[in-house]
Short mmCIF file of C-alpha atoms in Angstrom, two decimals:
data_model
loop_
_atom_site.label_atom_id
_atom_site.label_comp_id
_atom_site.label_asym_id
_atom_site.label_seq_id
_atom_site.Cartn_x
_atom_site.Cartn_y
_atom_site.Cartn_z
CA MET A 13 -14.10 16.29 12.90
CA LEU A 14 -11.01 14.86 14.57
CA ARG A 15 -12.82 11.55 15.22
CA LYS A 16 -13.64 11.27 11.51
CA GLU A 17 -10.01 11.82 10.57
CA GLU A 18 -8.86 9.25 13.14
CA ALA A 19 -11.37 6.73 11.79
CA ILE A 20 -10.15 7.30 8.24
CA ILE A 21 -6.53 6.88 9.31
CA ASP A 22 -7.43 3.69 11.20
CA ARG A 23 -9.12 2.25 8.11
CA MET A 24 -6.16 3.19 5.94
CA MET A 25 -3.75 1.51 8.37
CA ILE A 26 -5.86 -1.67 8.40
CA ILE A 27 -5.94 -1.70 4.61
CA LEU A 28 -2.19 -1.08 4.46
CA ALA A 29 -1.48 -3.86 6.97
CA PHE A 30 -3.72 -6.30 5.10
CA SER A 31 -2.12 -5.33 1.79
CA PHE A 32 1.34 -5.87 3.24
CA TYR A 33 0.27 -9.28 4.58
CA LEU A 34 -0.99 -10.30 1.14
CA PHE A 35 2.12 -8.85 -0.47
CA VAL A 36 4.37 -11.01 1.70
CA LEU A 37 2.10 -14.02 1.27
CA LEU A 38 1.84 -13.96 -2.50
CA GLN A 39 5.22 -12.31 -3.30
CA GLU A 40 5.88 -11.54 -6.97
CA SER A 41 2.46 -12.12 -8.55
CA PHE A 42 0.69 -9.94 -6.00
CA LYS A 43 3.40 -7.30 -6.13
CA HIS A 44 2.80 -6.61 -9.82
CA PHE A 45 -0.97 -6.67 -9.32
CA LEU A 46 -0.81 -4.29 -6.34
CA LEU A 47 1.55 -1.88 -8.07
CA ASP A 48 -0.72 -1.78 -11.14
CA ILE A 49 -3.73 -0.96 -8.96
CA LEU A 50 -1.82 1.68 -7.02
CA SER A 51 -0.55 3.36 -10.14
CA LEU A 52 -4.11 3.54 -11.48
CA HIS A 53 -5.92 4.73 -8.36
CA PHE A 54 -3.49 7.02 -6.60
CA LYS A 55 -2.32 10.44 -7.65
CA LYS A 56 0.91 10.25 -9.57
CA ASN A 57 3.20 11.55 -6.80
CA ALA A 58 1.54 9.62 -3.98
CA GLY A 59 1.52 6.45 -6.06
CA LEU A 60 5.19 6.80 -6.90
CA LYS A 61 6.12 7.36 -3.25
CA LEU A 62 4.09 4.31 -2.24
CA ILE A 63 5.72 2.23 -4.98
CA GLU A 64 9.15 3.32 -3.73
CA PHE A 65 8.12 2.40 -0.19
CA LEU A 66 6.93 -1.05 -1.27
CA SER A 67 10.15 -1.57 -3.24
CA THR A 68 12.22 -0.80 -0.15
CA LEU A 69 10.09 -3.21 1.85
CA GLU A 70 10.75 -5.89 -0.74
CA GLU A 71 14.50 -5.28 -0.55
CA THR A 72 14.53 -5.52 3.24
CA CYS A 73 12.43 -8.71 3.37
#
């Protein structure tokens, strides 16, 4: 069971890293697209926390 959870976390980290790469690469246009997708597919609280996280990343970059 632990191996399954580790595999899921690894996939999520790869997806997050790739998303961040695209976010930096495409800047504003991708940001709005990504935030729209996240707000549709994530639970409300998790989506809002992720949006806040991405906003802080944007401010620091």
